[in-house]
Short mmCIF file of C-alpha atoms in Angstrom, two decimals:
data_model
loop_
_atom_site.label_atom_id
_atom_site.label_comp_id
_atom_site.label_asym_id
_atom_site.label_seq_id
_atom_site.Cartn_x
_atom_site.Cartn_y
_atom_site.Cartn_z
CA UNK A 1 -0.02 -0.01 0.00
CA UNK A 2 1.39 3.41 -1.00
CA UNK A 3 2.17 5.88 1.75
CA UNK A 4 -0.57 8.33 2.71
CA UNK A 5 0.65 11.83 3.55
CA UNK A 6 -1.30 14.14 5.82
CA UNK A 7 -0.66 17.19 3.62
CA UNK A 8 0.47 17.36 0.01
CA UNK A 9 1.44 20.79 -1.28
CA UNK A 10 1.52 21.54 -4.98
CA UNK A 11 3.93 24.41 -5.65
CA UNK A 12 7.12 25.59 -3.97
CA UNK A 13 6.74 29.39 -3.88
CA UNK A 14 6.38 31.41 -0.69
CA UNK A 15 2.80 30.12 -0.17
CA UNK A 16 3.77 26.49 -0.58
CA UNK A 17 6.90 26.74 1.55
CA UNK A 18 5.07 28.57 4.34
CA UNK A 19 2.35 25.89 4.23
CA UNK A 20 5.03 23.23 4.50
CA UNK A 21 6.60 24.94 7.48
CA UNK A 22 3.33 25.27 9.38
CA UNK A 23 2.10 21.79 8.51
CA UNK A 24 5.38 20.05 9.44
CA UNK A 25 5.71 22.05 12.62
CA UNK A 26 2.23 20.76 13.55
CA UNK A 27 3.60 17.19 13.18
CA UNK A 28 1.75 16.55 9.96
CA UNK A 29 3.49 14.32 7.46
CA UNK A 30 4.03 16.79 4.63
CA UNK A 31 5.16 16.43 1.00
CA UNK A 32 5.76 19.42 -1.30
CA UNK A 33 5.93 18.91 -5.08
CA UNK A 34 7.58 21.63 -7.17
CA UNK A 35 7.89 21.57 -10.98
CA UNK A 36 11.29 23.35 -11.07
CA UNK A 37 14.54 22.09 -9.66
CA UNK A 38 14.71 25.17 -7.43
CA UNK A 39 11.91 26.21 -5.07
CA UNK A 40 10.86 29.82 -4.54
CA UNK A 41 8.50 30.30 -7.47
CA UNK A 42 8.35 33.63 -9.30
CA UNK A 43 9.93 35.37 -6.33
CA UNK A 44 13.22 33.65 -7.00
CA UNK A 45 13.46 35.51 -10.34
CA UNK A 46 13.16 38.88 -8.61
CA UNK A 47 16.10 40.78 -7.16
CA UNK A 48 15.10 43.41 -4.61
CA UNK A 49 12.96 42.47 -1.57
CA UNK A 50 12.06 45.72 0.14
CA UNK A 51 8.61 45.13 1.55
CA UNK A 52 8.83 41.81 3.43
CA UNK A 53 8.59 42.69 7.12
CA UNK A 54 11.83 42.21 8.98
CA UNK A 55 13.90 41.38 5.84
CA UNK A 56 15.83 44.65 5.45
CA UNK A 57 19.01 43.33 3.85
CA UNK A 58 17.76 40.19 2.10
CA UNK A 59 17.36 39.67 -1.61
CA UNK A 60 14.34 37.82 -2.97
CA UNK A 61 16.30 34.60 -3.78
CA UNK A 62 17.90 34.64 -0.32
CA UNK A 63 14.52 35.03 1.32
CA UNK A 64 13.15 32.02 -0.59
CA UNK A 65 16.18 29.94 0.33
CA UNK A 66 15.48 30.82 3.99
CA UNK A 67 11.84 29.69 3.50
CA UNK A 68 13.04 26.36 2.10
CA UNK A 69 15.56 25.76 4.88
CA UNK A 70 12.94 26.61 7.52
CA UNK A 71 10.35 24.22 6.04
CA UNK A 72 12.87 21.38 5.73
CA UNK A 73 14.11 22.00 9.27
CA UNK A 74 10.71 20.97 10.58
CA UNK A 75 10.41 17.96 8.25
CA UNK A 76 8.80 19.05 4.99
CA UNK A 77 9.75 16.64 2.23
CA UNK A 78 10.42 18.37 -1.08
CA UNK A 79 10.43 16.58 -4.45
CA UNK A 80 10.66 17.79 -8.02
CA UNK A 81 7.57 16.79 -9.99
CA UNK A 82 4.92 18.35 -12.20
CA UNK A 83 1.42 17.62 -11.07
CA UNK A 84 -0.98 16.58 -13.82
CA UNK A 85 -4.16 15.73 -11.95
CA UNK A 86 -5.78 15.79 -8.50
CA UNK A 87 -8.51 13.22 -7.78
CA UNK A 88 -10.36 14.25 -4.57
CA UNK A 89 -12.15 10.94 -4.04
CA UNK A 90 -13.39 11.23 -0.49
CA UNK A 91 -11.07 11.63 2.44
CA UNK A 92 -7.96 10.25 0.70
CA UNK A 93 -6.96 12.28 -2.39
CA UNK A 94 -4.78 11.04 -5.29
CA UNK A 95 -2.27 13.39 -6.87
CA UNK A 96 -0.79 12.24 -10.24
CA UNK A 97 2.37 13.63 -11.79
CA UNK A 98 3.41 13.74 -15.46
CA UNK A 99 5.96 10.96 -14.95
CA UNK A 100 3.16 8.61 -13.90
CA UNK A 101 3.76 8.65 -10.15
CA UNK A 102 0.74 8.74 -7.82
CA UNK A 103 0.78 10.21 -4.34
CA UNK A 104 -1.91 9.81 -1.66
CA UNK A 105 -2.81 12.49 0.87
CA UNK A 106 -5.60 13.37 3.29
CA UNK A 107 -5.49 17.04 2.27
CA UNK A 108 -4.05 18.98 -0.66
CA UNK A 109 -2.85 22.60 -0.78
CA UNK A 110 -2.60 24.09 -4.28
CA UNK A 111 0.03 26.82 -4.38
CA UNK A 112 0.99 26.78 -8.04
CA UNK A 113 1.03 30.57 -8.36
CA UNK A 114 0.75 32.34 -11.71
CA UNK A 115 2.85 32.73 -14.81
CA UNK A 116 3.50 35.83 -16.99
CA UNK A 117 0.57 36.85 -19.15
CA UNK A 118 1.36 37.00 -22.85
CA UNK A 119 0.21 39.67 -25.22
CA UNK A 120 -0.39 37.28 -28.07
CA UNK A 121 1.03 39.64 -30.71
CA UNK A 122 2.88 38.60 -33.87
CA UNK A 123 6.52 37.75 -33.19
CA UNK A 124 6.05 37.19 -29.47
CA UNK A 125 6.40 33.41 -29.61
CA UNK A 126 8.90 33.47 -32.49
CA UNK A 127 11.33 35.69 -30.60
CA UNK A 128 10.87 34.28 -27.10
CA UNK A 129 14.39 33.76 -25.82
CA UNK A 130 15.72 35.68 -28.82
CA UNK A 131 15.01 39.17 -27.52
CA UNK A 132 11.51 38.72 -26.04
CA UNK A 133 11.65 38.04 -22.30
CA UNK A 134 9.38 37.93 -19.27
CA UNK A 135 12.11 37.98 -16.64
CA UNK A 136 14.64 40.79 -16.23
CA UNK A 137 16.58 38.94 -13.53
CA UNK A 138 17.00 35.97 -15.85
CA UNK A 139 18.00 37.85 -18.99
CA UNK A 140 19.23 41.34 -18.13
CA UNK A 141 22.90 40.45 -18.52
CA UNK A 142 22.30 39.67 -22.19
CA UNK A 143 21.55 43.34 -22.83
CA UNK A 144 24.62 45.10 -21.41
CA UNK A 145 24.96 48.54 -23.11
CA UNK A 146 21.98 47.80 -25.34
CA UNK A 147 18.54 49.43 -25.67
CA UNK A 148 15.44 47.59 -24.47
CA UNK A 149 11.69 48.12 -24.28
CA UNK A 150 9.54 47.29 -21.27
CA UNK A 151 5.81 46.75 -21.88
CA UNK A 152 3.67 47.36 -18.77
CA UNK A 153 3.28 49.91 -15.98
CA UNK A 154 2.48 47.99 -12.82
CA UNK A 155 4.84 47.32 -9.88
CA UNK A 156 6.55 44.36 -11.58
CA UNK A 157 7.09 46.25 -14.85
CA UNK A 158 8.58 49.35 -13.24
CA UNK A 159 10.70 47.37 -10.79
CA UNK A 160 12.07 45.30 -13.65
CA UNK A 161 12.69 48.45 -15.70
CA UNK A 162 14.69 49.91 -12.85
CA UNK A 163 16.70 46.67 -12.59
CA UNK A 164 17.40 46.69 -16.34
CA UNK A 165 19.02 50.13 -16.09
CA UNK A 166 21.94 48.42 -14.32
CA UNK A 167 22.72 46.67 -17.58
CA UNK A 168 21.06 48.39 -20.57
CA UNK A 169 22.07 51.78 -21.91
CA UNK A 170 18.44 52.84 -22.33
CA UNK A 171 15.08 51.48 -21.10
CA UNK A 172 11.89 52.64 -22.83
CA UNK A 173 8.68 51.88 -20.85
CA UNK A 174 5.57 51.53 -23.02
CA UNK A 175 2.52 52.66 -21.02
CA UNK A 176 -1.05 52.18 -22.19
CA UNK A 177 -2.34 55.14 -20.08
CA UNK A 178 -2.18 58.91 -20.56
CA UNK A 179 1.05 60.68 -19.73
CA UNK A 180 1.77 60.68 -16.01
CA UNK A 181 -0.61 57.82 -15.19
CA UNK A 182 0.73 54.45 -14.13
CA UNK A 183 -0.55 51.49 -12.13
CA UNK A 184 2.68 51.09 -10.14
CA UNK A 185 2.96 52.33 -6.58
CA UNK A 186 4.13 55.91 -6.16
CA UNK A 187 7.52 54.92 -4.83
CA UNK A 188 8.32 52.99 -8.01
CA UNK A 189 7.01 55.77 -10.20
CA UNK A 190 9.20 58.32 -8.45
CA UNK A 191 12.29 56.16 -8.89
CA UNK A 192 11.54 55.61 -12.58
CA UNK A 193 11.00 59.29 -13.28
CA UNK A 194 14.28 60.08 -11.51
CA UNK A 195 16.29 57.55 -13.48
CA UNK A 196 18.10 59.12 -16.46
CA UNK A 197 18.14 55.85 -18.35
CA UNK A 198 14.37 55.43 -18.40
CA UNK A 199 12.10 57.07 -20.99
CA UNK A 200 8.37 56.62 -21.56
CA UNK A 201 6.01 56.14 -24.47
CA UNK A 202 2.46 56.94 -23.42
CA UNK A 203 -0.97 55.82 -24.74
CA UNK A 204 0.68 52.93 -26.51
CA UNK A 205 1.00 49.17 -26.61
CA UNK A 206 3.16 46.57 -28.37
CA UNK A 207 1.68 45.57 -31.70
CA UNK A 208 4.46 43.29 -33.01
CA UNK A 209 8.03 42.09 -32.36
CA UNK A 210 10.21 42.04 -35.47
CA UNK A 211 13.77 41.09 -36.31
CA UNK A 212 16.14 38.90 -38.32
CA UNK A 213 16.91 35.99 -36.03
CA UNK A 214 16.96 38.34 -33.02
CA UNK A 215 14.65 41.16 -32.05
CA UNK A 216 15.60 44.53 -33.52
CA UNK A 217 12.25 46.34 -33.72
CA UNK A 218 9.21 46.80 -31.50
CA UNK A 219 6.12 47.96 -33.43
CA UNK A 220 4.26 50.29 -31.13
CA UNK A 221 0.66 51.36 -31.62
CA UNK A 222 -0.86 54.56 -30.22
CA UNK A 223 -4.21 53.43 -28.86
CA UNK A 224 -5.80 56.89 -29.42
CA UNK A 225 -4.63 57.64 -32.94
CA UNK A 226 -4.05 54.10 -34.18
CA UNK A 227 -0.67 55.19 -35.55
CA UNK A 228 2.02 52.48 -35.65
CA UNK A 229 5.70 53.20 -35.14
CA UNK A 230 8.76 51.02 -35.72
CA UNK A 231 10.82 51.44 -32.54
CA UNK A 232 14.42 50.26 -32.79
CA UNK A 233 15.53 48.13 -29.81
CA UNK A 234 17.56 45.10 -28.88
CA UNK A 235 15.11 43.46 -26.54
CA UNK A 236 11.47 43.48 -25.39
CA UNK A 237 10.48 42.70 -21.82
CA UNK A 238 6.75 42.08 -21.25
CA UNK A 239 5.21 42.55 -17.80
CA UNK A 240 1.42 42.82 -18.11
CA UNK A 241 0.19 40.67 -15.30
CA UNK A 242 0.01 36.99 -14.62
CA UNK A 243 -2.24 34.00 -15.38
CA UNK A 244 -2.97 31.42 -12.63
CA UNK A 245 -1.61 27.94 -13.14
CA UNK A 246 -4.87 26.08 -12.80
CA UNK A 247 -5.26 24.28 -16.16
CA UNK A 248 -4.79 20.86 -14.48
CA UNK A 249 -7.70 21.63 -12.12
CA UNK A 250 -10.43 22.38 -14.62
CA UNK A 251 -13.45 20.23 -13.88
CA UNK A 252 -12.07 19.29 -10.45
CA UNK A 253 -12.54 22.44 -8.35
CA UNK A 254 -14.45 25.68 -8.85
CA UNK A 255 -12.60 28.44 -10.72
CA UNK A 256 -13.39 32.06 -11.41
CA UNK A 257 -13.92 33.33 -14.97
CA UNK A 258 -10.24 34.32 -14.92
CA UNK A 259 -9.10 30.86 -13.86
CA UNK A 260 -8.33 31.63 -10.19
CA UNK A 261 -9.36 29.22 -7.44
CA UNK A 262 -12.39 30.24 -5.34
CA UNK A 263 -11.94 29.79 -1.61
CA UNK A 264 -13.80 30.44 1.65
CA UNK A 265 -12.43 32.17 4.74
CA UNK A 266 -10.27 29.13 5.58
CA UNK A 267 -8.97 29.15 1.97
CA UNK A 268 -10.74 25.87 1.23
CA UNK A 269 -12.05 25.29 -2.26
CA UNK A 270 -15.48 23.78 -2.99
CA UNK A 271 -13.85 20.37 -2.62
CA UNK A 272 -13.45 19.35 1.05
CA UNK A 273 -9.83 19.02 2.05
CA UNK A 274 -8.48 20.86 -1.00
CA UNK A 275 -7.11 24.33 -0.28
CA UNK A 276 -5.54 27.16 -2.26
CA UNK A 277 -2.77 29.52 -1.19
CA UNK A 278 -0.97 32.43 -2.85
CA UNK A 279 -1.38 33.96 -6.27
CA UNK A 280 -3.34 30.99 -7.61
CA UNK A 281 -6.44 31.96 -5.64
CA UNK A 282 -8.88 34.84 -6.04
CA UNK A 283 -7.68 37.59 -3.71
CA UNK A 284 -7.14 41.35 -3.38
CA UNK A 285 -3.36 41.56 -2.83
CA UNK A 286 -0.70 39.33 -4.34
CA UNK A 287 2.54 39.82 -2.45
CA UNK A 288 5.07 37.52 -0.77
CA UNK A 289 3.78 38.46 2.67
CA UNK A 290 0.18 37.59 1.76
CA UNK A 291 1.30 34.38 0.08
CA UNK A 292 3.10 33.34 3.26
CA UNK A 293 -0.01 34.17 5.31
CA UNK A 294 -2.10 32.05 2.96
CA UNK A 295 0.29 29.13 3.44
CA UNK A 296 -0.02 29.39 7.23
CA UNK A 297 -3.82 29.57 7.00
CA UNK A 298 -4.19 26.60 4.68
CA UNK A 299 -1.83 24.40 6.71
CA UNK A 300 -3.71 25.16 9.92
CA UNK A 301 -7.08 24.62 8.27
CA UNK A 302 -5.89 21.34 6.75
CA UNK A 303 -4.78 20.11 10.16
CA UNK A 304 -8.24 20.85 11.57
CA UNK A 305 -9.89 19.14 8.61
CA UNK A 306 -7.81 15.99 9.07
CA UNK A 307 -8.45 15.84 12.81
CA UNK A 308 -12.20 16.29 12.33
CA UNK A 309 -12.48 13.77 9.48
CA UNK A 310 -10.36 11.13 11.15
CA UNK A 311 -12.46 11.35 14.26
CA UNK A 312 -15.65 11.04 12.25
CA UNK A 313 -14.35 8.16 10.14
CA UNK A 314 -13.13 6.19 13.11
CA UNK A 315 -16.01 6.76 15.51
CA UNK A 316 -18.98 6.99 13.16
CA UNK A 317 -18.46 5.76 9.59
CA UNK A 318 -16.43 2.68 10.57
CA UNK A 319 -18.37 1.92 13.77
CA UNK A 320 -19.80 -1.59 13.96
CA UNK A 321 -22.62 -0.58 16.25
CA UNK A 322 -25.38 2.00 15.84
CA UNK A 323 -24.16 5.53 16.56
CA UNK A 324 -26.09 8.35 18.19
CA UNK A 325 -24.55 11.70 17.26
CA UNK A 326 -25.46 14.52 19.60
CA UNK A 327 -24.88 18.00 18.16
CA UNK A 328 -24.42 20.37 21.09
CA UNK A 329 -22.91 23.69 22.15
CA UNK A 330 -21.42 24.71 25.44
CA UNK A 331 -23.53 27.89 25.28
CA UNK A 332 -26.81 25.98 24.90
CA UNK A 333 -28.23 24.51 28.12
CA UNK A 334 -30.77 22.25 26.39
CA UNK A 335 -28.06 20.61 24.34
CA UNK A 336 -25.97 19.99 27.47
CA UNK A 337 -28.95 18.40 29.19
CA UNK A 338 -29.42 16.12 26.15
CA UNK A 339 -25.83 14.92 26.17
CA UNK A 340 -25.94 14.34 29.94
CA UNK A 341 -29.04 12.22 29.58
CA UNK A 342 -27.50 10.20 26.78
CA UNK A 343 -24.32 9.63 28.76
CA UNK A 344 -26.37 8.14 31.60
CA UNK A 345 -28.41 5.76 29.44
CA UNK A 346 -25.83 2.92 29.21
CA UNK A 347 -25.99 2.90 25.42
CA UNK A 348 -23.30 0.25 25.16
CA UNK A 349 -25.60 -2.28 26.75
CA UNK A 350 -28.15 -1.55 24.07
CA UNK A 351 -25.68 -2.06 21.21
CA UNK A 352 -25.10 1.61 20.48
CA UNK A 353 -22.47 4.31 21.13
CA UNK A 354 -22.58 8.10 21.66
CA UNK A 355 -20.59 10.62 19.68
CA UNK A 356 -20.75 14.28 20.67
CA UNK A 357 -20.17 17.04 18.12
CA UNK A 358 -19.57 20.60 19.28
CA UNK A 359 -21.18 22.65 16.54
CA UNK A 360 -18.84 25.58 17.14
CA UNK A 361 -15.66 23.55 16.70
CA UNK A 362 -16.97 21.07 14.10
CA UNK A 363 -18.74 23.25 11.58
CA UNK A 364 -17.84 20.92 8.71
CA UNK A 365 -19.75 17.91 10.13
CA UNK A 366 -22.64 20.14 11.19
CA UNK A 367 -22.93 21.60 7.70
CA UNK A 368 -22.63 18.18 6.06
CA UNK A 369 -25.70 16.95 7.87
CA UNK A 370 -27.54 20.28 7.65
CA UNK A 371 -27.63 20.79 11.37
CA UNK A 372 -28.96 24.33 11.86
CA UNK A 373 -30.05 24.22 15.49
CA UNK A 374 -28.98 22.63 18.76
CA UNK A 375 -29.64 20.27 20.23
CA UNK A 376 -30.02 17.94 17.28
CA UNK A 377 -29.73 14.15 17.47
CA UNK A 378 -28.76 11.81 14.59
CA UNK A 379 -28.87 8.05 14.49
CA UNK A 380 -26.55 6.32 12.04
CA UNK A 381 -26.32 2.67 11.02
CA UNK A 382 -23.35 1.53 8.91
CA UNK A 383 -22.40 5.20 8.41
CA UNK A 384 -25.87 6.15 7.06
CA UNK A 385 -28.36 8.44 8.77
CA UNK A 386 -31.59 6.62 9.75
CA UNK A 387 -33.13 9.27 12.04
CA UNK A 388 -32.70 12.97 12.67
CA UNK A 389 -34.49 14.95 15.40
CA UNK A 390 -34.03 18.61 16.12
CA UNK A 391 -34.85 19.80 19.63
CA UNK A 392 -35.64 16.23 20.78
CA UNK A 393 -37.92 15.66 23.77
CA UNK A 394 -37.05 13.20 26.50
CA UNK A 395 -39.52 10.65 25.17
CA UNK A 396 -38.13 11.07 21.59
CA UNK A 397 -34.62 10.45 22.88
CA UNK A 398 -35.70 7.29 24.70
CA UNK A 399 -37.65 6.07 21.65
CA UNK A 400 -34.68 6.69 19.35
CA UNK A 401 -32.33 4.77 21.65
#
């Protein structure tokens, strides 16, 4: 029989690594699968790391290396593998990789992040790696003393443009908005405006990448006039947002129209025991600090899910005798009276057992059986509900027993 992990994490960026740390530290047997040979996700391709609390003199790659070391220190197992499918069949989930390996886990945390969005213009695919790039950290040193174009105006685009000025002789930022309007934070805008190597082309977008073997021209289009201009350059860097890596989940969990994972307040998807953390889920802010927070949340939630489900499986579903499940709350006197009465009825002698469910702590079980008021009493035989009574009277309890 193959090993069954408590938690299986798909993706080794800040969200996945933080989830690994929190899960392992909670003594959960944890496996993390990462497609690339190096963990860290997109963050590892950045350079500066100025806004992670407490990390004043740490680069982005260094921070991710610290994340990895911290997770492994508490026992997170990290393997290189590309996940192809998740089958959430009941409590035990099956995760299949492209090399044909199958892993079993009680809970799954999807932290696959997002990848650079493509413009889809002529020449973009043809010149990828031949002048068209989506990563300044990866490719900047190919453009020493050359002129490059940056398409985009958000934080990533402007940060990457600033980084490129350390290598290129000139960086031209193509902005789709009116002059003086950018999506980047003010601090990045101020730095860009103050940098002598950076120039701007406003109200424009990239229409085509051209060249002879390597990029030598960016065709720019003014979105107001429609005029197209051949702009001479040696490279084109595109930073226009990201697309979530959720293709392998279509038909398995609920996605937004944009392909992001939908989650509740515990970051659980619509599939019980499957969670989402980081840039892959629908959220307001996508930063390293929020990804790490997501990882902590999902690991903690997964631990609670496992504990609740294992208790239910062992004491109710797999029980040989009839089971009376008393849904109660410590703030409800009637429910406490019901449980006290049941505890004094010597159920074992009558071939039954009592299981108490605190509706505040065990919301999952309460919701599963549509328990909306306490006290409520269920009777189960072979894991199936045979009777359900809300606000049971003393005679109803005795009759049910």
